[in-house]
XYZ file of C-alpha atoms in Angstrom:
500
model
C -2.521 18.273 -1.449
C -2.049 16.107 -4.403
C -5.702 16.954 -5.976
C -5.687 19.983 -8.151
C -8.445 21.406 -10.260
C -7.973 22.166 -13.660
C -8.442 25.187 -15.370
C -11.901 24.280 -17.529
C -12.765 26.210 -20.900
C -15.076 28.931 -20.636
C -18.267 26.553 -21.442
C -16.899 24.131 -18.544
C -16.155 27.124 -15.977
C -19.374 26.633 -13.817
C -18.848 22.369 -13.472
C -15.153 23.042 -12.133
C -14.165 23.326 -8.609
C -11.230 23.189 -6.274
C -10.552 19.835 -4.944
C -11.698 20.497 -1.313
C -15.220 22.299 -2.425
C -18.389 19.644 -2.108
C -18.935 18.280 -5.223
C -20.646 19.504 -7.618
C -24.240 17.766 -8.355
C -23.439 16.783 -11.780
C -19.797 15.805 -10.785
C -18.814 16.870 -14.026
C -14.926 18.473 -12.453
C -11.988 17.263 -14.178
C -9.275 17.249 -11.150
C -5.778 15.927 -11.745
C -4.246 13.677 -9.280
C -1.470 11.103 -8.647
C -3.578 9.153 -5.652
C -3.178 5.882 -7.701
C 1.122 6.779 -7.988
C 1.169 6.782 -4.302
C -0.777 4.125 -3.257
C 1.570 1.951 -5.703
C 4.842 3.806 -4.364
C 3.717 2.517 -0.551
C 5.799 -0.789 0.967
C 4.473 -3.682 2.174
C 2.777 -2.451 5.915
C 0.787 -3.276 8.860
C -2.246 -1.944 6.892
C -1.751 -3.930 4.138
C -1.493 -7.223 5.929
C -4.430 -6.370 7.704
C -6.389 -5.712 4.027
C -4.988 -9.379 3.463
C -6.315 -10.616 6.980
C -9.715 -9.478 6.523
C -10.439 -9.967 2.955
C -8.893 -13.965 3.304
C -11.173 -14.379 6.513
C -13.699 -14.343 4.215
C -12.337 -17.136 1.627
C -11.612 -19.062 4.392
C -15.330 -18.931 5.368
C -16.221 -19.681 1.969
C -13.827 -22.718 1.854
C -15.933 -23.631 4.885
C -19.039 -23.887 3.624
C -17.790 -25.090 0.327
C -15.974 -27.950 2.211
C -18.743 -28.912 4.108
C -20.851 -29.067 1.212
C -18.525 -31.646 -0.482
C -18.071 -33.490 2.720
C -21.762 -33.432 4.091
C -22.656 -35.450 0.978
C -22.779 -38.542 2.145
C -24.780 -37.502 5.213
C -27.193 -35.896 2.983
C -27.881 -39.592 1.238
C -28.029 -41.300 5.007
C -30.234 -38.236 6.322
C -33.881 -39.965 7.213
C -35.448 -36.942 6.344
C -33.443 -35.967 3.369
C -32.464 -38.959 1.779
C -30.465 -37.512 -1.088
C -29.504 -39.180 -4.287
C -26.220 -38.361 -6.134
C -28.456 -36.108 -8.332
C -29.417 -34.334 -5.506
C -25.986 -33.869 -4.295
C -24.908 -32.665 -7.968
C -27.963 -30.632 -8.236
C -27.971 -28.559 -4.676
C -24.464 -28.117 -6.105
C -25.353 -26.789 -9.012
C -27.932 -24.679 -7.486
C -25.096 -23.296 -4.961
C -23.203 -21.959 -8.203
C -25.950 -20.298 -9.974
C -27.088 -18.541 -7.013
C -23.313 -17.080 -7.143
C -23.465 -16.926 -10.814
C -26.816 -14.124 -10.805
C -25.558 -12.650 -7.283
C -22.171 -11.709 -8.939
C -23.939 -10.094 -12.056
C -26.783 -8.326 -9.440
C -24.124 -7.241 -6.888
C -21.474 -6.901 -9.455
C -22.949 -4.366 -10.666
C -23.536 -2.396 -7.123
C -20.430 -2.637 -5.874
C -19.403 -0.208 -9.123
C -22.612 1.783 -8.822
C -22.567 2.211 -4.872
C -19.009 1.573 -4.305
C -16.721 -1.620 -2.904
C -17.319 -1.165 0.992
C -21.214 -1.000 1.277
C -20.987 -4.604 -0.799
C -18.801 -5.647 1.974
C -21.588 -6.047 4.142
C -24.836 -6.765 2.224
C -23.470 -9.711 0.540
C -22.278 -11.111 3.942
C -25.311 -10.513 5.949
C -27.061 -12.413 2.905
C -24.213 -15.284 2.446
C -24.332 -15.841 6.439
C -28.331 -15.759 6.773
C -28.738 -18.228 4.149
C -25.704 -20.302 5.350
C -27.928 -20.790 8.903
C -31.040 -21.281 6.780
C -29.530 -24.369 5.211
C -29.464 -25.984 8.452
C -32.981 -25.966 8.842
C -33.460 -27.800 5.446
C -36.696 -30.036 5.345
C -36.161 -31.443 1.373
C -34.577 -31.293 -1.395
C -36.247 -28.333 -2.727
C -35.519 -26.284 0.642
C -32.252 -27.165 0.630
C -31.340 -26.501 -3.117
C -33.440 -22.929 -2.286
C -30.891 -21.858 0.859
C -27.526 -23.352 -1.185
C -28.456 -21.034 -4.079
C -28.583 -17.729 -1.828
C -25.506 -19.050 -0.272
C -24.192 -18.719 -3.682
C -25.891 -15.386 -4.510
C -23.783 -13.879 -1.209
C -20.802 -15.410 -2.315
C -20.972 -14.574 -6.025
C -21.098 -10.969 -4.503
C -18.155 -11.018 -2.005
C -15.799 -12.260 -5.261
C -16.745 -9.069 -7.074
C -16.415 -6.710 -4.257
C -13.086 -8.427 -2.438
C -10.919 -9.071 -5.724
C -12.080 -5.075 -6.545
C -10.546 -4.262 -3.564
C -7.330 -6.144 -3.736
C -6.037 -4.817 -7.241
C -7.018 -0.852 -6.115
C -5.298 -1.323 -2.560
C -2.642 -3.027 -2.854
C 0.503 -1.971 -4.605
C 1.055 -2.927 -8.254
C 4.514 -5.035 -7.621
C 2.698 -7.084 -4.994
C -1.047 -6.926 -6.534
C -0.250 -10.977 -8.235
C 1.319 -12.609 -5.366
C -1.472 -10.995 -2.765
C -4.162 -11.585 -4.873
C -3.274 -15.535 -5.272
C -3.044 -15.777 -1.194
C -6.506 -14.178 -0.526
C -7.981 -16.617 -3.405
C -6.230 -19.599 -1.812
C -7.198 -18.766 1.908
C -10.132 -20.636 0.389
C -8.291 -23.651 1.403
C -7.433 -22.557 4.980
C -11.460 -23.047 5.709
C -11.028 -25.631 3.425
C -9.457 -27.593 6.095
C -11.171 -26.470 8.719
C -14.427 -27.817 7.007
C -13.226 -31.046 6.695
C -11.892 -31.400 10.234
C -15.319 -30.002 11.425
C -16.986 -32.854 9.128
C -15.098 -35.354 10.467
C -16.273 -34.443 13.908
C -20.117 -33.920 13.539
C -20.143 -36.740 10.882
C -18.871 -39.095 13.752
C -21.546 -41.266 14.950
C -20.323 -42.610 18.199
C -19.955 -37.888 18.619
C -23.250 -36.700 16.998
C -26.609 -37.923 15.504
C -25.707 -37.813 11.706
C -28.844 -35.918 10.614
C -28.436 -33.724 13.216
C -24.418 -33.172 12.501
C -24.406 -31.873 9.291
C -26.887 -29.364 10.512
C -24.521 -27.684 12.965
C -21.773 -27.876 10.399
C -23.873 -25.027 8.809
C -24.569 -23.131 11.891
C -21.236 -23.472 13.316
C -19.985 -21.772 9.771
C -22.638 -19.151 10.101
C -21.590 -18.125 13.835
C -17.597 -17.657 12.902
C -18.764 -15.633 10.101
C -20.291 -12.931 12.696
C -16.849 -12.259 13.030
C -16.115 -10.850 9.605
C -18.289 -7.657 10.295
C -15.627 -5.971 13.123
C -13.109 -6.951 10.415
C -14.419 -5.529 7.540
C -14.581 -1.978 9.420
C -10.570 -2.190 8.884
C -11.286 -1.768 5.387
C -11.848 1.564 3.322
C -13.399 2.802 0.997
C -11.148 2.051 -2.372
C -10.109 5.794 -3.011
C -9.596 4.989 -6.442
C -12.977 4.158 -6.652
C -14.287 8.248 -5.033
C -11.478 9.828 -6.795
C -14.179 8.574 -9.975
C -17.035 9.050 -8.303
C -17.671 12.948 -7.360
C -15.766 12.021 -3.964
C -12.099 13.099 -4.376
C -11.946 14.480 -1.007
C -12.896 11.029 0.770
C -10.352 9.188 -1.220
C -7.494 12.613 -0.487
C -8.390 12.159 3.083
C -8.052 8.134 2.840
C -4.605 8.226 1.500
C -3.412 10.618 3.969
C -4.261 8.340 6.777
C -2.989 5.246 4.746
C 0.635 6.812 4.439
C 0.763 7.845 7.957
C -0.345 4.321 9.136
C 2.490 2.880 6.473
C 5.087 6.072 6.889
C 4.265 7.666 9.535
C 3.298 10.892 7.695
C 1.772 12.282 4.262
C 3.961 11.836 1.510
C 5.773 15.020 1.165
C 6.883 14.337 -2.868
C 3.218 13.566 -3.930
C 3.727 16.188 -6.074
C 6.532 14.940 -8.058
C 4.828 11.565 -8.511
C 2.501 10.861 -12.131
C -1.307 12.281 -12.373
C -3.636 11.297 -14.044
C -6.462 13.672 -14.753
C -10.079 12.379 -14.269
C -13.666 14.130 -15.602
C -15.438 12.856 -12.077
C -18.368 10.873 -12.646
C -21.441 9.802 -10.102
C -21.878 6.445 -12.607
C -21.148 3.943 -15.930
C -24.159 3.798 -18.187
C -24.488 0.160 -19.496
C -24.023 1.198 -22.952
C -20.747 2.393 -22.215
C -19.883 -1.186 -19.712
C -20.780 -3.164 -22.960
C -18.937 -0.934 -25.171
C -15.642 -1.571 -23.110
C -16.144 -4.984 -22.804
C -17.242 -6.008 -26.034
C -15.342 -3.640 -28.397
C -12.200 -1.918 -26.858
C -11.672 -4.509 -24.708
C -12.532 -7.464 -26.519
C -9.598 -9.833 -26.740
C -8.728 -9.546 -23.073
C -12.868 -10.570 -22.786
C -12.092 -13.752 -24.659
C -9.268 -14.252 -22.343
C -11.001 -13.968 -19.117
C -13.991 -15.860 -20.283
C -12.003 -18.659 -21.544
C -10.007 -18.729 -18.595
C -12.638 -18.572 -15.857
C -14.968 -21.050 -17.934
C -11.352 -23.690 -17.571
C -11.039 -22.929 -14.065
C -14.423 -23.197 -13.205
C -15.235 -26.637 -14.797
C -12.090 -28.237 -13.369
C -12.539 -27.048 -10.282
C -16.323 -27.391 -9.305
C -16.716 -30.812 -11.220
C -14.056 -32.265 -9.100
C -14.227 -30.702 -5.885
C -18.281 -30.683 -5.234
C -18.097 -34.819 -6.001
C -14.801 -35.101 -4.555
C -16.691 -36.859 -1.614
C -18.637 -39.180 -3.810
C -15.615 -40.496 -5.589
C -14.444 -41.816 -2.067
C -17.317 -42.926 -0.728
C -18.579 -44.912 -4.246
C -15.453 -46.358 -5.989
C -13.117 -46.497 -3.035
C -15.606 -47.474 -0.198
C -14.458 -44.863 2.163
C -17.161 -44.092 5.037
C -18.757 -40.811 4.605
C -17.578 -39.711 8.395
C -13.834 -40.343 7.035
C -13.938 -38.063 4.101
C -12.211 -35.160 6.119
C -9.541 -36.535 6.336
C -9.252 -36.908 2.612
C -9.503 -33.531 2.503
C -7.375 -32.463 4.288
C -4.237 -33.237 2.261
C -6.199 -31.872 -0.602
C -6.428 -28.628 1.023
C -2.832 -28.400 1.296
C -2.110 -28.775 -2.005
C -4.551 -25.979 -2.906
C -3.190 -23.669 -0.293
C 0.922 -24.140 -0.892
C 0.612 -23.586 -4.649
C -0.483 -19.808 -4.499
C 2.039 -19.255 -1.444
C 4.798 -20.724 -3.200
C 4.078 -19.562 -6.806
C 2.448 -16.215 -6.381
C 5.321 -14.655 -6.459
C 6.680 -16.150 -9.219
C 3.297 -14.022 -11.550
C 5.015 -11.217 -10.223
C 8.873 -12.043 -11.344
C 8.673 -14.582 -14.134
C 4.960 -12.708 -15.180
C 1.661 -13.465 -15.570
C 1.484 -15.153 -19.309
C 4.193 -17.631 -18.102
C 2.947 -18.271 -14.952
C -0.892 -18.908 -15.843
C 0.180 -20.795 -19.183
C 2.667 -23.159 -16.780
C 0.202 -23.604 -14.081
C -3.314 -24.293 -16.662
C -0.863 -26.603 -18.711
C 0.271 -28.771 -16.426
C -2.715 -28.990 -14.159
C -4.396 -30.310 -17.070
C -1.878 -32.639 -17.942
C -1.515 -34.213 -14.403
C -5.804 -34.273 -14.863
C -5.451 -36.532 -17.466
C -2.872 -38.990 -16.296
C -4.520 -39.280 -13.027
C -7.645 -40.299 -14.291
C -6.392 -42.693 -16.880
C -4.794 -44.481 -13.762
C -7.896 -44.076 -11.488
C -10.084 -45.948 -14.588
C -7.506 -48.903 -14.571
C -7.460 -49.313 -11.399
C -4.022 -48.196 -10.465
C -4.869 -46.087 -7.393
C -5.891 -46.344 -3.929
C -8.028 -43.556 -2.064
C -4.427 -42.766 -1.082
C -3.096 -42.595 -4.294
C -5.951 -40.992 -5.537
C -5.719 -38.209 -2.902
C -2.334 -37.375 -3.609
C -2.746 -37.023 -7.346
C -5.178 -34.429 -6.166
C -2.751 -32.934 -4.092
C -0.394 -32.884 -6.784
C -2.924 -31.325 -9.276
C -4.293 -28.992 -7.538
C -1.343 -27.324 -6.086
C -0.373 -25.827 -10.121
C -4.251 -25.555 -10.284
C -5.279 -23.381 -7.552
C -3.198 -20.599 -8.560
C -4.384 -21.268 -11.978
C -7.882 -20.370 -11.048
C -6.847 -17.230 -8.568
C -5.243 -16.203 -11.811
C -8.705 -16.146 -13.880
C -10.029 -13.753 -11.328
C -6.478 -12.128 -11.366
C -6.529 -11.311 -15.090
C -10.145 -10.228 -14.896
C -9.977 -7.862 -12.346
C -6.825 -5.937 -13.348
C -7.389 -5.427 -16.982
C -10.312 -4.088 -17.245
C -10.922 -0.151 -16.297
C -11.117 0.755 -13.092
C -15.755 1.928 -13.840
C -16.146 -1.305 -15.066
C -13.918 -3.719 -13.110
C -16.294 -5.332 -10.601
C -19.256 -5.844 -13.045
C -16.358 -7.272 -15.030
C -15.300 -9.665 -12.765
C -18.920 -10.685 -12.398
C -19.663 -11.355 -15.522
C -16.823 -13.324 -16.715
C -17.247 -15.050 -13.086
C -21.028 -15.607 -14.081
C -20.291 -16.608 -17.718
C -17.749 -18.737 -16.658
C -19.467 -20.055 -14.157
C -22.461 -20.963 -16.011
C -20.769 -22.742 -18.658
C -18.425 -24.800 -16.621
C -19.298 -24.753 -12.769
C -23.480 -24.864 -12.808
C -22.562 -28.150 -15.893
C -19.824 -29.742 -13.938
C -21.359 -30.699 -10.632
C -24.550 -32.174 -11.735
C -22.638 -33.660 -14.976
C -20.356 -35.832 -12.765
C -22.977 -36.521 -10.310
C -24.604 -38.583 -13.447
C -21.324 -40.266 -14.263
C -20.822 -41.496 -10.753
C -24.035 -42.748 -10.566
C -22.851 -44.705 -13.720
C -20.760 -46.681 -11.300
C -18.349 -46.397 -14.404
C -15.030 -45.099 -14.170
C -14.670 -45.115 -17.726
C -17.468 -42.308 -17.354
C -15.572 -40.512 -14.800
C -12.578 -40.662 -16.696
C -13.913 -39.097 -19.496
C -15.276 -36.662 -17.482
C -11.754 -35.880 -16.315
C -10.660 -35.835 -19.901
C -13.261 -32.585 -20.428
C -11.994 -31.183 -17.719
C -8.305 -31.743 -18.751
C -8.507 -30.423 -22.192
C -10.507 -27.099 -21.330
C -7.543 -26.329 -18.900
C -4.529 -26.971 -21.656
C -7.177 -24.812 -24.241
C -7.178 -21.758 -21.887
C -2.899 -22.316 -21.519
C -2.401 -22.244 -25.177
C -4.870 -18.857 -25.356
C -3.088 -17.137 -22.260
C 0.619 -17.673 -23.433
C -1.078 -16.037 -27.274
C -3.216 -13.049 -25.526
C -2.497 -12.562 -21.973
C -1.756 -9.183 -20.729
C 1.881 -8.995 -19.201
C 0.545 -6.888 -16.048
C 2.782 -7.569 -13.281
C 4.463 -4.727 -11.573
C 1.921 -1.986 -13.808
C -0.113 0.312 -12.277
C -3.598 -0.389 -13.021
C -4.329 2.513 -14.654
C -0.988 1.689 -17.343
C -2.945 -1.954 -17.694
C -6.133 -0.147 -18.368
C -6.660 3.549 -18.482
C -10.059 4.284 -16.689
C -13.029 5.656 -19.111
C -13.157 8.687 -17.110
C -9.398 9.948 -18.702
C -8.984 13.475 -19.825
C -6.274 13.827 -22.510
């Protein structure tokens, strides 16, 4: 057994126990261990792919509902009963993101308090409830209501998932697995748009009554999630921390038998790490980490995220309004716009996620933010001439968006794995929620005014914003980013709970 006690002082006799005692109420034991060594020693393994499987389920649902959302937008103007303006469309956008913008901080913080699993499942059951909700939306106000606790569940399952992906997986495949979860986003993606392009069909479906079981029909797959997330454990990084270090021993054990068909018989030779156990963070000490020892990889992950987030949510959530208002495309043929838009999101973390764990991450997230803002900017100077079609247009998407996507997996990426291990979730949410806030909850509703301009001057310099934040956050990640790949988490960031 890899989880020893340590011989305490005399004043620290009474809060010391062996490993396999219960924990003590003030979970004051120091215990050395090398649980995080041989979780990062493990190969690639049938567990490990089914971690992936059940974690990207999820994104794919979300790329779902954020698909439809995009695509439904032109039904939403047609609907008799909701009759939405592009303002509306921007601004039951916007509401979507800063529902996930406060249910990231809220459950952000929980899923470090409580632990990852239990978030697993309360920020489902409320992302799926309010998913069905939406398709009983009366108004405007009803439907902005159910979009933002869509978001609130969704904020929540980023904080709890990418938590779970950096302490799982092991450090020389933590990049290249964290990208493909992030950009199984896209997977749904395309399912949402083929959906769309069914129950938007008139001659198939009443339109008001279409986009309505586009939301239920999102909300039933996503039953499906529960059985999967019972796959999942309990991070045992998280309950060696956490007064539990006999959970997380016992959680390992069955891990390496799954992977190598027994314990690891050379635990012992592998590095500890020794650990005061802890039942909780105080906020003084979250902001103190953040904000002082931490505080140039904060700027980094807020600058990144806030890039990412603008780019990203200002184009995507109007994507469908840009065809339907400049290029004249029908609002049932939109899916199949998206479609090659998805692709493009999807291959670029497939094909360069491993390159953040060869060539590294500064490299990698510099090349990617560059030149997706580059491409930004040359695309929309030749959308305000004129130059494309909906085509052309589409591809230049396509084109952008496959160096972007794994630019903004790589926001959360940075976040989540360079932060200590009692403050990483609540990290991710807040950067997530800053982020968010500045460029996401601005973006939507922002271009849904420029459209309305019926400008694409406007829109272009819309674009522009968009293309400059993204070079800004390249030029700060190639100065300050943390070269991470292939490092155990706790060499990228030693957890607060260290004993020298």
């Amino acid at each position: 057994m890899d989880l020893q006690p340590i011989q305490p002082s005399p004043a620290t006799a009474s809060a010391t126990r062996d490993a396999d005692a219960p924990p003590s109420p003030d979970h004051d034991r120091i215990i050395e261990t090398s649980i995080p060594a041989r979780l990062d020693s493990l190969t690639w393994s049938g567990f490990h792919t089914r971690v992936v499987t059940a974690l990207g389920i999820t994104w794919i649902l979300d790329g779902l509902e954020v698909t439809l959302a995009g695509a439904l937008s032109g039904a939403l103007k047609d609907s008799p009963t909701l009759q939405f303006s592009n303002f509306d469309v921007g601004f039951a956008n916007s509401a979507y993101l800063a529902g996930a913008v406060l249910g990231a901080i809220g459950f952000g913080w929980l899923t470090d308090r409580i632990g990852r699993k239990k978030l697993f499942f309360i920020t489902l059951a409320v992302y799926l409830s309010a998913t069905a909700a939406t398709a009983l939306s009366w108004n405007v106000a009803s439907y902005a209501l159910f979009r933002f606790l869509t978001g609130a569940g969704i904020g929540g399952e980023y904080t709890a998932i990418n938590s779970t992906i950096q302490e799982l997986v092991p450090a020389r495949y933590r990049g290249w697995t964290d990208l493909v979860i992030n950009g199984s986003f896209w997977i749904g993606a395309a399912i949402g748009a083929v959906s769309a392009i069914v129950l938007l069909d008139p001659a198939v479906i009443n339109p008001d009554l279409g986009w309505r079981l586009a939301y239920l029909t999102g909300a039933c797959l996503g039953l499906v999630v529960f059985v999967m997330r019972m796959w999942i454990p309990e991070s045992p990084r998280w309950l060696m921390i956490h007064g539990r270090p006999e959970e997380a021993h016992k959680i390992v054990d069955d891990i390496e038998r799954s992977v190598i068909g027994h314990v690891e018989a050379q635990s012992q030779a592998l590095p500890k790490i020794k650990l005061r156990m802890r039942d909780h963070t105080p906020l003084r000490e979250v902001a103190h980490t953040l904000l002082v020892t931490y505080r140039q990889r904060a700027v980094v992950g807020l600058v990144l995220m806030s890039a990412q987030a603008f780019f990203y949510n200002a184009i995507f959530f109007t994507f469908a309004l840009v065809l339907t208002d400049f290029f004249g495309i029908p609002a049932s043929h939109v899916g199949w716009y998206i479609l090659p838009f998805a692709a493009g999101n999807f291959l670029g973390p497939l094909v360069l996620g491993r390159l953040f764990d060869t060539l590294g991450r500064r490299v990698m997230i510099t090349l990617t933010y560059g030149v997706s803002g580059v491409l930004l900017a040359l695309s929309g100077y030749l959308f305000s001439i004129g130059a494309l079609s909906a085509q052309g247009q589409t591809i230049a998407w396509m084109v952008i968006f496959f160096f972007a996507s794994p630019a903004a997996s790589a926001a959360y990426l940075t976040v989540s794995e360079t932060f200590p291990l009692e403050v990483r979730a609540l990290a991710i949410a807040l950067f997530y929620a800053i982020g968010t806030g500045i460029g996401g909850v601005i973006g939507p509703a922002l271009f849904g005014v420029l459209i309305d301009t019926g400008s694409r001057n406007s829109v272009f310099a819309g674009y522009l914003l968009g293309s400059v934040l993204m070079i800004v956050a390249a030029l700060v990640a190639w100065r300050y980013a943390v070269a991470a790949e292939r490092k155990s988490l706790e060499s990228v960031a030693r957890p607060l709970a260290v004993v020298e």
